[in-house]
Amino acid sequence: MPMPLKLISFDLCPFVQRSIITLRYKQAPYEIEYIDLESPPAWFLEISPTGKVPVLEVDGNTHLFESAVINEYVDDITPPSLKPTDPLTLAFNRAWIEFGSGAIIDQYRIMMAETEQDMEDHLASALAGLRRLEGQLGDGPWFNGADFSLVDAAFAPLLMRYRLMNAREPLFEEDEFPRIKAWAEQLLALDAVTGSVPADFPERLSRYLAGKDGYGPERFSHL
Ligand SMILES: N[C@@H](CCC(=O)N[C@@H](CS)C(=O)NCC(=O)O)C(=O)O
């Protein structure tokens, strides 16, 4: 592991969490620096072409962005690899990681919905995605079967947040998606996942939502 790594982060960001899970799973030494995304420092806007976190600073000078790319890099420099070797399986995994990004955005829109109708619309889209994902999963324990991979790291933040939301303000019955439910349980039993957010994550997320207006923030401000 030759390179000093620093992850520029926001404590509630699910995309950052994907990278933290990968770094932890691979036991890669890294530093973390949190920024306030609502007023990002000038140095961050300099280094981040998209203005989004996560950014991985490598060796003090190269700034990688996009969680899926960061995760592949982290995986590549910490063998053995978490990526399938078969090119088609690898490409298929990348496609599902991208699908997971869309699912994270649906979830964020549910949390931030302005009205009840907005929430219902975003929930309908999220549930269609979950149905699709349920149909893709096999007998587990992981997305590809026996071996943990970057797809698992990519979906854990989404599934962790639904678990939290459903526990307080049920959005859907988890038993409707038995394979996703079993997958979430496997993921939430991993140290790499449980330690990927601050211990007071539910309170932090609640505080963040309590500072916003709308039906979604109101509903999820007591997680
Ligand atoms: N596709 C990006 C998405 C990252 C993303 O949307 N990050 C959010 C926080 S969770 C962000 O930085 N938003 C700030 C902005 O859009 O200005 C990835 O996978 O890294």
PDB file of C-alpha atoms and ligand atoms in Angstrom:
ATOM      1  CA  MET A   1       0.000   0.000   0.000  1.00  0.00           C
ATOM      2  CA  PRO A   2       2.363   2.698  -1.214  1.00  0.00           C
ATOM      3  CA  MET A   3       0.222   5.838  -1.264  1.00  0.00           C
ATOM      4  CA  PRO A   4      -0.990   8.033   1.613  1.00  0.00           C
ATOM      5  CA  LEU A   5      -4.748   8.349   1.176  1.00  0.00           C
ATOM      6  CA  LYS A   6      -7.054  11.100   2.423  1.00  0.00           C
ATOM      7  CA  LEU A   7     -10.803  10.916   1.881  1.00  0.00           C
ATOM      8  CA  ILE A   8     -12.550  14.274   1.695  1.00  0.00           C
ATOM      9  CA  SER A   9     -15.967  13.588   3.124  1.00  0.00           C
ATOM     10  CA  PHE A  10     -19.319  14.733   4.395  1.00  0.00           C
ATOM     11  CA  ASP A  11     -20.530  12.731   7.383  1.00  0.00           C
ATOM     12  CA  LEU A  12     -24.011  11.920   6.032  1.00  0.00           C
ATOM     13  CA  CYS A  13     -23.116  11.181   2.417  1.00  0.00           C
ATOM     14  CA  PRO A  14     -23.946   7.641   1.228  1.00  0.00           C
ATOM     15  CA  PHE A  15     -21.438   7.895  -1.635  1.00  0.00           C
ATOM     16  CA  VAL A  16     -18.673   8.742   0.851  1.00  0.00           C
ATOM     17  CA  GLN A  17     -19.844   5.800   2.941  1.00  0.00           C
ATOM     18  CA  ARG A  18     -19.346   3.450  -0.006  1.00  0.00           C
ATOM     19  CA  SER A  19     -15.684   4.476  -0.110  1.00  0.00           C
ATOM     20  CA  ILE A  20     -15.227   4.243   3.654  1.00  0.00           C
ATOM     21  CA  ILE A  21     -16.634   0.701   3.555  1.00  0.00           C
ATOM     22  CA  THR A  22     -14.171  -0.246   0.823  1.00  0.00           C
ATOM     23  CA  LEU A  23     -11.209   1.329   2.658  1.00  0.00           C
ATOM     24  CA  ARG A  24     -12.197  -0.439   5.881  1.00  0.00           C
ATOM     25  CA  TYR A  25     -12.903  -3.775   4.230  1.00  0.00           C
ATOM     26  CA  LYS A  26      -9.497  -3.654   2.499  1.00  0.00           C
ATOM     27  CA  GLN A  27      -7.820  -2.426   5.717  1.00  0.00           C
ATOM     28  CA  ALA A  28      -6.206   0.396   3.784  1.00  0.00           C
ATOM     29  CA  PRO A  29      -4.760   3.083   6.062  1.00  0.00           C
ATOM     30  CA  TYR A  30      -6.420   6.436   5.341  1.00  0.00           C
ATOM     31  CA  GLU A  31      -7.115   9.814   6.828  1.00  0.00           C
ATOM     32  CA  ILE A  32     -10.481  11.471   6.626  1.00  0.00           C
ATOM     33  CA  GLU A  33     -11.326  15.144   6.397  1.00  0.00           C
ATOM     34  CA  TYR A  34     -14.918  16.307   6.770  1.00  0.00           C
ATOM     35  CA  ILE A  35     -16.175  19.409   5.031  1.00  0.00           C
ATOM     36  CA  ASP A  36     -19.438  21.277   5.325  1.00  0.00           C
ATOM     37  CA  LEU A  37     -21.110  20.627   1.986  1.00  0.00           C
ATOM     38  CA  GLU A  38     -23.481  23.547   2.470  1.00  0.00           C
ATOM     39  CA  SER A  39     -20.551  25.958   2.479  1.00  0.00           C
ATOM     40  CA  PRO A  40     -17.666  24.057   0.912  1.00  0.00           C
ATOM     41  CA  PRO A  41     -14.227  25.559   1.455  1.00  0.00           C
ATOM     42  CA  ALA A  42     -12.502  27.189  -1.530  1.00  0.00           C
ATOM     43  CA  TRP A  43      -9.705  24.567  -1.525  1.00  0.00           C
ATOM     44  CA  PHE A  44     -12.308  21.827  -1.987  1.00  0.00           C
ATOM     45  CA  LEU A  45     -13.885  23.547  -4.996  1.00  0.00           C
ATOM     46  CA  GLU A  46     -10.373  23.840  -6.450  1.00  0.00           C
ATOM     47  CA  ILE A  47      -9.661  20.117  -6.220  1.00  0.00           C
ATOM     48  CA  SER A  48     -13.128  18.703  -6.976  1.00  0.00           C
ATOM     49  CA  PRO A  49     -14.228  18.994 -10.619  1.00  0.00           C
ATOM     50  CA  THR A  50     -17.849  18.191  -9.691  1.00  0.00           C
ATOM     51  CA  GLY A  51     -17.999  19.930  -6.299  1.00  0.00           C
ATOM     52  CA  LYS A  52     -19.097  16.576  -4.865  1.00  0.00           C
ATOM     53  CA  VAL A  53     -17.735  14.275  -2.194  1.00  0.00           C
ATOM     54  CA  PRO A  54     -16.099  11.825  -1.923  1.00  0.00           C
ATOM     55  CA  VAL A  55     -12.735  12.962  -3.233  1.00  0.00           C
ATOM     56  CA  LEU A  56      -9.720  10.773  -2.549  1.00  0.00           C
ATOM     57  CA  GLU A  57      -6.450  12.652  -2.286  1.00  0.00           C
ATOM     58  CA  VAL A  58      -3.634  10.296  -3.243  1.00  0.00           C
ATOM     59  CA  ASP A  59      -0.070  11.034  -2.226  1.00  0.00           C
ATOM     60  CA  GLY A  60      -0.932  14.664  -1.520  1.00  0.00           C
ATOM     61  CA  ASN A  61      -1.451  15.606  -5.139  1.00  0.00           C
ATOM     62  CA  THR A  62      -3.877  13.558  -7.228  1.00  0.00           C
ATOM     63  CA  HIS A  63      -7.580  14.016  -6.541  1.00  0.00           C
ATOM     64  CA  LEU A  64      -9.791  11.133  -7.550  1.00  0.00           C
ATOM     65  CA  PHE A  65     -13.535  11.674  -7.661  1.00  0.00           C
ATOM     66  CA  GLU A  66     -16.632   9.467  -8.159  1.00  0.00           C
ATOM     67  CA  SER A  67     -17.106   6.834  -5.470  1.00  0.00           C
ATOM     68  CA  ALA A  68     -17.164   3.893  -7.906  1.00  0.00           C
ATOM     69  CA  VAL A  69     -13.804   4.961  -9.362  1.00  0.00           C
ATOM     70  CA  ILE A  70     -12.279   5.625  -5.941  1.00  0.00           C
ATOM     71  CA  ASN A  71     -13.389   2.187  -4.792  1.00  0.00           C
ATOM     72  CA  GLU A  72     -11.831   0.434  -7.774  1.00  0.00           C
ATOM     73  CA  TYR A  73      -8.567   2.284  -7.174  1.00  0.00           C
ATOM     74  CA  VAL A  74      -8.552   1.393  -3.471  1.00  0.00           C
ATOM     75  CA  ASP A  75      -9.255  -2.208  -4.432  1.00  0.00           C
ATOM     76  CA  ASP A  76      -6.502  -2.244  -7.071  1.00  0.00           C
ATOM     77  CA  ILE A  77      -3.806  -1.079  -4.645  1.00  0.00           C
ATOM     78  CA  THR A  78      -4.785  -3.519  -1.883  1.00  0.00           C
ATOM     79  CA  PRO A  79      -4.743  -7.047  -3.305  1.00  0.00           C
ATOM     80  CA  PRO A  80      -6.403  -9.510  -3.338  1.00  0.00           C
ATOM     81  CA  SER A  81      -9.039  -7.909  -5.510  1.00  0.00           C
ATOM     82  CA  LEU A  82     -12.716  -7.634  -4.672  1.00  0.00           C
ATOM     83  CA  LYS A  83     -13.547  -7.467  -8.378  1.00  0.00           C
ATOM     84  CA  PRO A  84     -14.598 -10.493 -10.410  1.00  0.00           C
ATOM     85  CA  THR A  85     -11.950 -11.515 -12.930  1.00  0.00           C
ATOM     86  CA  ASP A  86     -14.370 -12.446 -15.705  1.00  0.00           C
ATOM     87  CA  PRO A  87     -14.799  -9.283 -17.869  1.00  0.00           C
ATOM     88  CA  LEU A  88     -18.515  -9.777 -18.397  1.00  0.00           C
ATOM     89  CA  THR A  89     -19.217 -10.281 -14.690  1.00  0.00           C
ATOM     90  CA  LEU A  90     -17.093  -7.231 -13.921  1.00  0.00           C
ATOM     91  CA  ALA A  91     -18.984  -5.090 -16.437  1.00  0.00           C
ATOM     92  CA  PHE A  92     -22.290  -6.370 -15.076  1.00  0.00           C
ATOM     93  CA  ASN A  93     -21.164  -5.477 -11.540  1.00  0.00           C
ATOM     94  CA  ARG A  94     -20.253  -1.948 -12.655  1.00  0.00           C
ATOM     95  CA  ALA A  95     -23.690  -1.560 -14.231  1.00  0.00           C
ATOM     96  CA  TRP A  96     -25.385  -2.565 -10.964  1.00  0.00           C
ATOM     97  CA  ILE A  97     -23.191  -0.170  -8.983  1.00  0.00           C
ATOM     98  CA  GLU A  98     -24.494   2.582 -11.265  1.00  0.00           C
ATOM     99  CA  PHE A  99     -28.033   1.303 -10.690  1.00  0.00           C
ATOM    100  CA  GLY A 100     -27.317   1.586  -6.959  1.00  0.00           C
ATOM    101  CA  SER A 101     -26.392   5.253  -7.416  1.00  0.00           C
ATOM    102  CA  GLY A 102     -29.837   5.887  -8.899  1.00  0.00           C
ATOM    103  CA  ALA A 103     -31.402   4.067  -5.959  1.00  0.00           C
ATOM    104  CA  ILE A 104     -29.470   6.296  -3.531  1.00  0.00           C
ATOM    105  CA  ILE A 105     -30.819   9.369  -5.324  1.00  0.00           C
ATOM    106  CA  ASP A 106     -34.408   8.026  -5.106  1.00  0.00           C
ATOM    107  CA  GLN A 107     -33.878   7.505  -1.389  1.00  0.00           C
ATOM    108  CA  TYR A 108     -32.524  11.028  -0.913  1.00  0.00           C
ATOM    109  CA  ARG A 109     -35.554  12.426  -2.775  1.00  0.00           C
ATOM    110  CA  ILE A 110     -37.858  10.494  -0.453  1.00  0.00           C
ATOM    111  CA  MET A 111     -36.098  12.003   2.573  1.00  0.00           C
ATOM    112  CA  MET A 112     -36.225  15.503   1.130  1.00  0.00           C
ATOM    113  CA  ALA A 113     -39.741  15.324  -0.409  1.00  0.00           C
ATOM    114  CA  GLU A 114     -41.557  18.646  -0.245  1.00  0.00           C
ATOM    115  CA  THR A 115     -45.057  17.183  -0.136  1.00  0.00           C
ATOM    116  CA  GLU A 116     -46.712  13.859   0.606  1.00  0.00           C
ATOM    117  CA  GLN A 117     -47.424  13.464  -3.112  1.00  0.00           C
ATOM    118  CA  ASP A 118     -43.730  14.026  -3.918  1.00  0.00           C
ATOM    119  CA  MET A 119     -42.826  11.371  -1.418  1.00  0.00           C
ATOM    120  CA  GLU A 120     -45.280   8.911  -2.947  1.00  0.00           C
ATOM    121  CA  ASP A 121     -43.870   9.567  -6.418  1.00  0.00           C
ATOM    122  CA  HIS A 122     -40.273   9.054  -5.312  1.00  0.00           C
ATOM    123  CA  LEU A 123     -41.234   6.015  -3.267  1.00  0.00           C
ATOM    124  CA  ALA A 124     -42.913   4.460  -6.321  1.00  0.00           C
ATOM    125  CA  SER A 125     -39.697   4.903  -8.282  1.00  0.00           C
ATOM    126  CA  ALA A 126     -37.597   3.553  -5.391  1.00  0.00           C
ATOM    127  CA  LEU A 127     -39.829   0.492  -5.016  1.00  0.00           C
ATOM    128  CA  ALA A 128     -39.660  -0.261  -8.730  1.00  0.00           C
ATOM    129  CA  GLY A 129     -35.867  -0.223  -8.361  1.00  0.00           C
ATOM    130  CA  LEU A 130     -35.949  -2.477  -5.311  1.00  0.00           C
ATOM    131  CA  ARG A 131     -38.189  -4.957  -7.151  1.00  0.00           C
ATOM    132  CA  ARG A 132     -35.692  -5.058  -9.977  1.00  0.00           C
ATOM    133  CA  LEU A 133     -32.818  -5.547  -7.538  1.00  0.00           C
ATOM    134  CA  GLU A 134     -34.711  -8.309  -5.703  1.00  0.00           C
ATOM    135  CA  GLY A 135     -35.112 -10.109  -9.028  1.00  0.00           C
ATOM    136  CA  GLN A 136     -31.387  -9.866  -9.688  1.00  0.00           C
ATOM    137  CA  LEU A 137     -30.193 -11.252  -6.357  1.00  0.00           C
ATOM    138  CA  GLY A 138     -29.417 -14.936  -6.031  1.00  0.00           C
ATOM    139  CA  ASP A 139     -29.137 -17.043  -2.888  1.00  0.00           C
ATOM    140  CA  GLY A 140     -26.360 -14.852  -1.502  1.00  0.00           C
ATOM    141  CA  PRO A 141     -24.840 -14.232   0.843  1.00  0.00           C
ATOM    142  CA  TRP A 142     -23.421 -11.520  -1.467  1.00  0.00           C
ATOM    143  CA  PHE A 143     -24.430  -9.978  -4.770  1.00  0.00           C
ATOM    144  CA  ASN A 144     -22.137 -12.335  -6.722  1.00  0.00           C
ATOM    145  CA  GLY A 145     -22.776 -15.324  -4.464  1.00  0.00           C
ATOM    146  CA  ALA A 146     -19.943 -16.537  -2.251  1.00  0.00           C
ATOM    147  CA  ASP A 147     -17.560 -13.579  -2.599  1.00  0.00           C
ATOM    148  CA  PHE A 148     -17.940 -10.070  -1.197  1.00  0.00           C
ATOM    149  CA  SER A 149     -17.343  -7.498  -3.946  1.00  0.00           C
ATOM    150  CA  LEU A 150     -17.518  -3.780  -4.653  1.00  0.00           C
ATOM    151  CA  VAL A 151     -21.233  -4.138  -5.486  1.00  0.00           C
ATOM    152  CA  ASP A 152     -21.862  -5.114  -1.879  1.00  0.00           C
ATOM    153  CA  ALA A 153     -19.939  -2.069  -0.631  1.00  0.00           C
ATOM    154  CA  ALA A 154     -21.923   0.124  -3.039  1.00  0.00           C
ATOM    155  CA  PHE A 155     -25.379  -0.967  -1.824  1.00  0.00           C
ATOM    156  CA  ALA A 156     -24.690  -1.075   1.923  1.00  0.00           C
ATOM    157  CA  PRO A 157     -25.329   2.665   2.570  1.00  0.00           C
ATOM    158  CA  LEU A 158     -28.701   2.490   0.801  1.00  0.00           C
ATOM    159  CA  LEU A 159     -29.804  -0.606   2.692  1.00  0.00           C
ATOM    160  CA  MET A 160     -28.545   0.783   6.014  1.00  0.00           C
ATOM    161  CA  ARG A 161     -30.624   3.951   5.558  1.00  0.00           C
ATOM    162  CA  TYR A 162     -33.801   2.041   4.593  1.00  0.00           C
ATOM    163  CA  ARG A 163     -33.349  -0.100   7.693  1.00  0.00           C
ATOM    164  CA  LEU A 164     -33.155   3.045   9.818  1.00  0.00           C
ATOM    165  CA  MET A 165     -36.084   4.761   8.106  1.00  0.00           C
ATOM    166  CA  ASN A 166     -38.335   1.683   8.156  1.00  0.00           C
ATOM    167  CA  ALA A 167     -37.661   1.189  11.878  1.00  0.00           C
ATOM    168  CA  ARG A 168     -39.188   4.600  12.704  1.00  0.00           C
ATOM    169  CA  GLU A 169     -41.386   5.601   9.777  1.00  0.00           C
ATOM    170  CA  PRO A 170     -42.151   2.482   7.738  1.00  0.00           C
ATOM    171  CA  LEU A 171     -41.991   3.072   3.984  1.00  0.00           C
ATOM    172  CA  PHE A 172     -42.380  -0.552   2.934  1.00  0.00           C
ATOM    173  CA  GLU A 173     -42.492  -4.024   4.404  1.00  0.00           C
ATOM    174  CA  GLU A 174     -38.970  -5.463   4.307  1.00  0.00           C
ATOM    175  CA  ASP A 175     -40.448  -8.959   3.934  1.00  0.00           C
ATOM    176  CA  GLU A 176     -41.652  -7.932   0.474  1.00  0.00           C
ATOM    177  CA  PHE A 177     -37.989  -8.125  -0.560  1.00  0.00           C
ATOM    178  CA  PRO A 178     -36.646 -11.242   1.194  1.00  0.00           C
ATOM    179  CA  ARG A 179     -33.382 -11.409  -0.747  1.00  0.00           C
ATOM    180  CA  ILE A 180     -32.620  -7.743  -0.171  1.00  0.00           C
ATOM    181  CA  LYS A 181     -33.508  -8.202   3.495  1.00  0.00           C
ATOM    182  CA  ALA A 182     -31.106 -11.139   3.873  1.00  0.00           C
ATOM    183  CA  TRP A 183     -28.404  -9.194   2.009  1.00  0.00           C
ATOM    184  CA  ALA A 184     -28.893  -6.160   4.286  1.00  0.00           C
ATOM    185  CA  GLU A 185     -28.505  -8.408   7.311  1.00  0.00           C
ATOM    186  CA  GLN A 186     -25.219  -9.814   5.999  1.00  0.00           C
ATOM    187  CA  LEU A 187     -23.961  -6.306   5.265  1.00  0.00           C
ATOM    188  CA  LEU A 188     -24.999  -4.860   8.609  1.00  0.00           C
ATOM    189  CA  ALA A 189     -23.117  -7.643  10.407  1.00  0.00           C
ATOM    190  CA  LEU A 190     -19.797  -6.477   8.922  1.00  0.00           C
ATOM    191  CA  ASP A 191     -17.478  -4.217  10.946  1.00  0.00           C
ATOM    192  CA  ALA A 192     -16.512  -2.480   7.729  1.00  0.00           C
ATOM    193  CA  VAL A 193     -20.146  -1.409   7.350  1.00  0.00           C
ATOM    194  CA  THR A 194     -21.176  -0.699  10.955  1.00  0.00           C
ATOM    195  CA  GLY A 195     -18.040   1.390  11.531  1.00  0.00           C
ATOM    196  CA  SER A 196     -18.441   3.328   8.278  1.00  0.00           C
ATOM    197  CA  VAL A 197     -20.633   6.012   9.840  1.00  0.00           C
ATOM    198  CA  PRO A 198     -20.230   7.915  13.107  1.00  0.00           C
ATOM    199  CA  ALA A 199     -21.798   6.152  16.130  1.00  0.00           C
ATOM    200  CA  ASP A 200     -24.411   8.924  16.393  1.00  0.00           C
ATOM    201  CA  PHE A 201     -25.331   8.757  12.699  1.00  0.00           C
ATOM    202  CA  PRO A 202     -29.134   8.548  13.275  1.00  0.00           C
ATOM    203  CA  GLU A 203     -29.035  11.690  15.450  1.00  0.00           C
ATOM    204  CA  ARG A 204     -26.841  13.510  12.928  1.00  0.00           C
ATOM    205  CA  LEU A 205     -29.159  12.638  10.056  1.00  0.00           C
ATOM    206  CA  SER A 206     -32.186  13.660  12.131  1.00  0.00           C
ATOM    207  CA  ARG A 207     -30.567  17.017  12.987  1.00  0.00           C
ATOM    208  CA  TYR A 208     -29.742  17.615   9.329  1.00  0.00           C
ATOM    209  CA  LEU A 209     -33.343  16.890   8.298  1.00  0.00           C
ATOM    210  CA  ALA A 210     -34.772  18.932  11.165  1.00  0.00           C
ATOM    211  CA  GLY A 211     -33.013  21.950   9.633  1.00  0.00           C
ATOM    212  CA  LYS A 212     -34.871  21.496   6.309  1.00  0.00           C
ATOM    213  CA  ASP A 213     -38.456  22.238   5.301  1.00  0.00           C
ATOM    214  CA  GLY A 214     -40.961  19.853   3.786  1.00  0.00           C
ATOM    215  CA  TYR A 215     -42.919  16.675   4.333  1.00  0.00           C
ATOM    216  CA  GLY A 216     -39.937  14.318   4.062  1.00  0.00           C
ATOM    217  CA  PRO A 217     -37.591  16.206   6.414  1.00  0.00           C
ATOM    218  CA  GLU A 218     -40.433  16.542   8.937  1.00  0.00           C
ATOM    219  CA  ARG A 219     -41.235  12.829   8.769  1.00  0.00           C
ATOM    220  CA  PHE A 220     -37.638  11.626   9.073  1.00  0.00           C
ATOM    221  CA  SER A 221     -36.287  14.103  11.606  1.00  0.00           C
ATOM    222  CA  HIS A 222     -36.653  11.632  14.517  1.00  0.00           C
ATOM    223  CA  LEU A 223     -34.613   8.647  13.352  1.00  0.00           C
TER     224      LEU A 223
HETATM  225  N1  LIG B   1     -21.718  10.103  -8.455  1.00  0.00           N
HETATM  226  C1  LIG B   1     -21.088  10.678  -7.291  1.00  0.00           C
HETATM  227  C2  LIG B   1     -22.157  11.278  -6.402  1.00  0.00           C
HETATM  228  C3  LIG B   1     -21.585  12.029  -5.197  1.00  0.00           C
HETATM  229  C4  LIG B   1     -22.613  12.963  -4.551  1.00  0.00           C
HETATM  230  O1  LIG B   1     -23.720  13.187  -5.091  1.00  0.00           O
HETATM  231  N2  LIG B   1     -22.223  13.535  -3.407  1.00  0.00           N
HETATM  232  C5  LIG B   1     -23.091  14.528  -2.792  1.00  0.00           C
HETATM  233  C6  LIG B   1     -23.187  14.334  -1.287  1.00  0.00           C
HETATM  234  S1  LIG B   1     -23.910  12.805  -0.836  1.00  0.00           S
HETATM  235  C7  LIG B   1     -22.462  15.896  -2.987  1.00  0.00           C
HETATM  236  O2  LIG B   1     -21.274  16.066  -2.818  1.00  0.00           O
HETATM  237  N3  LIG B   1     -23.274  16.910  -3.308  1.00  0.00           N
HETATM  238  C8  LIG B   1     -22.813  18.266  -3.406  1.00  0.00           C
HETATM  239  C9  LIG B   1     -23.296  18.940  -4.651  1.00  0.00           C
HETATM  240  O3  LIG B   1     -23.973  18.302  -5.460  1.00  0.00           O
HETATM  241  O4  LIG B   1     -22.993  20.124  -4.782  1.00  0.00           O
HETATM  242  C10 LIG B   1     -20.274   9.595  -6.568  1.00  0.00           C
HETATM  243  O5  LIG B   1     -20.616   8.405  -6.685  1.00  0.00           O
HETATM  244  O6  LIG B   1     -19.266   9.935  -5.929  1.00  0.00           O
END
